[in-house]
Amino acid sequence: MGCGASLSKTTDTATQPIDREQQEAARKADDKPSFTSETQMEVEYIGEDELKIMKTLRHYPKPVPNSKGQKQETPVQWFNDWTPEWPDAVHSMTKQRQPKSQDTDSGLEDVANIGLTVKDIEFRARHTPRYFNESFDDLLEYLVMGVDASARPDMLVVRALVNWLSSQKLNTYKHLEGTEDSPEGCLALLAQKRTTFSTVFTIICRKADIPCVQIGGMCKALGRYQPGDTNMTDLACLWNAVYIEMQWYIIHPIWMCRTYVGTKSNGWFKFAEKSQLLSNFNKQAFTDYYMMTDPEEFKNMCYPFDSQWQLQKKPMSRKEFLDQPYLLPPFFGLGLALKSKHPCVLDVNTGKALIEVEAKAKNSYLLHLWYELSFGNSIPLLNESDGKYVEPQVMPKHVRMVRSGYKWKFDIHLPVEGAYKFAVFAGPNPNPLVRVCEFLLKCSSRKSNCLPLRIDPGPTGFGPNISCELVGLVIPMKTRGEIYIRKGDVFIAKFLVEGNVAEKIEVKATFYASGFAGSRTEKVLCEISRKQREVSITATVPKDGEYILTIWTASNFEQRKRNGYQPVCHYLLTSYATAVQESPRQRHQRRKLQSAMETEDMNGMGNAIELCIKEGIDPNDDELEYAKLKCQVIKARKDVHDCSLRKNLDITVQTLKFINQSRLTKVLCQEIVTLNNLKEGQDYGHVDPDYVETETESEYSLQYSMEPRKHLTLQ
């Protein structure tokens, strides 16, 4: 199949470059502050391409909506040791198969492998000997050999071409003569900036008999685009679509070959080989992501001038594209979703803005989120109306990052009128944080009486998080970081403690009044029940207002003396949040439940839970869930004691299985050791291989359900 390439300066209508003047005349830029960025994502234009090709060929199938998105063996994995799915799937998803040939200098006779996998074909393409680049025939014979034995040969061919192109060191081709007659000639043109990645990719796809279309449009390239931009003249861009397996799929060559990544500290930058900070970030993820990208996600980044190439049943308009939230690829790769429905530009006329993000529930506890609030050039640091100076270092204290289970909300209080840029960063512990979304905040009226928080909680934010679990506070009673309180209320926070640290952990709490002039410290009671493996913190609210309760820990007495306590969790107690309305009968039953938990009365807790639900309290309420887990802990410890006395292997194996499938494995880690010792160190006789679980045992096993805990929506 011919590719229709030519270096001629004359072109027909199908190959005319994008008319920048007409685009600029059709678009009017909004007034907005200019924000700077350390680096930029590259884009490429038809107008700078000397190598002219037909964008499409007449016999190509027409584009139709493609709801399938990426057809990959595994999802794009942005971090080498983490996936948004259940942790049990991490091993199988990250297991790297060894390619069948690792000799980078081998000839064709060494690569004719039958049943090549994606890993095989990608490895081979990335290590293509340079002499194959002298001829399209030789290169394609090398890259595609063996793919016919695969169930999806066309997909493997496209992946081979993508990985070959992304692995080329263009500087080594700068001195060669640029020509469209050979791969190295095309690479020379690319190195000399006389053609584009999109054009080279189109040519080689068509040489391989893969239908490939070049698509022109606009893109929200990081560093070049800022939320609120409407003049996209300088952001015209090229990408491609390939037709394989009876569908059109999106490919973005320039972004696959020029990867950028971000951290909180210094924005987005190009990968450095010696960077320890990004050692766990999967650089191959960018190549994977822009290879057959899901159109539903791609529409957040690129807008084709020909709407049919959105591959959507309901194509969006140019205005809808510009107005939609600015979500970056890692946002989807981390399994995040934007719950607050608003555009990329928020008109803030009350001095308050709210942004809510939700993660997948299954292992969201591993995620850290953080933010960056930047001033626009138009914001005066001196507030002329009241003469007060707004200190930039205080700005983080005007943002309340509140976590509630697998949900986060950013409650932003703006003390001065003007324009701000708000960026959210995310990453699984202990990996670096990457930029996932950005918003422009246009504040026309400041928040009245806008005082900063008493402290800056940092990336831990408000609410239990992975920091708690790392020190041994594994199951919190209060999963919401923001709690509504009134004068005289007693706030109680409890944590079940990991069994291995319960005897040594040191815990304290501080309780600050925040938002008042001369913020003050309030009394708080902290108790550790080492036998019951529980920490309890109690604070009485002296009057309406806003308070911060901080929990500090040290792993043992020696560490406390040497390094002091470290903050692991903050709660924001406020009278300004939405109140949770409960009837007197509901409050009465809740008090009875709290009393039963204090006395470790399992039957009393069970009865109180039933009565709370009967009175209309949500069965997934934090306190009810925590009481259920406490009942499970008490019963499990009793069952372990029974196993020791009864010397029955079947019962021991069942109990061990139920605990291992529960959320209590860390709390009951010592009991697990005991059961394993009983199972392996005692001869109880033969375990019946035909054992069938009885109805009673099935009911018992439900107490150790593998289902993740459900959390309440933020109030």
CSV table of C-alpha atoms in Angstrom, one decimal, residues 106-108 128-136 138-140 142 183:
chain,number,residue,atom,x,y,z
A,106,SER,CA,21.0,-10.9,16.4
A,107,GLY,CA,19.8,-11.3,12.8
A,108,LEU,CA,16.5,-12.4,11.4
A,128,THR,CA,16.3,-3.1,16.8
A,129,PRO,CA,19.9,-3.1,15.3
A,130,ARG,CA,20.5,0.1,13.5
A,131,TYR,CA,21.4,-1.5,10.2
A,132,PHE,CA,17.7,-2.5,9.7
A,133,ASN,CA,16.8,1.2,9.5
A,134,GLU,CA,18.5,1.4,6.1
A,135,SER,CA,15.4,-0.2,4.4
A,136,PHE,CA,11.7,-0.3,5.0
A,138,ASP,CA,14.3,-5.0,6.1
A,139,LEU,CA,13.0,-3.1,9.1
A,140,LEU,CA,9.4,-4.4,8.7
A,142,TYR,CA,12.5,-7.8,11.4
A,183,PRO,CA,13.5,4.7,7.8
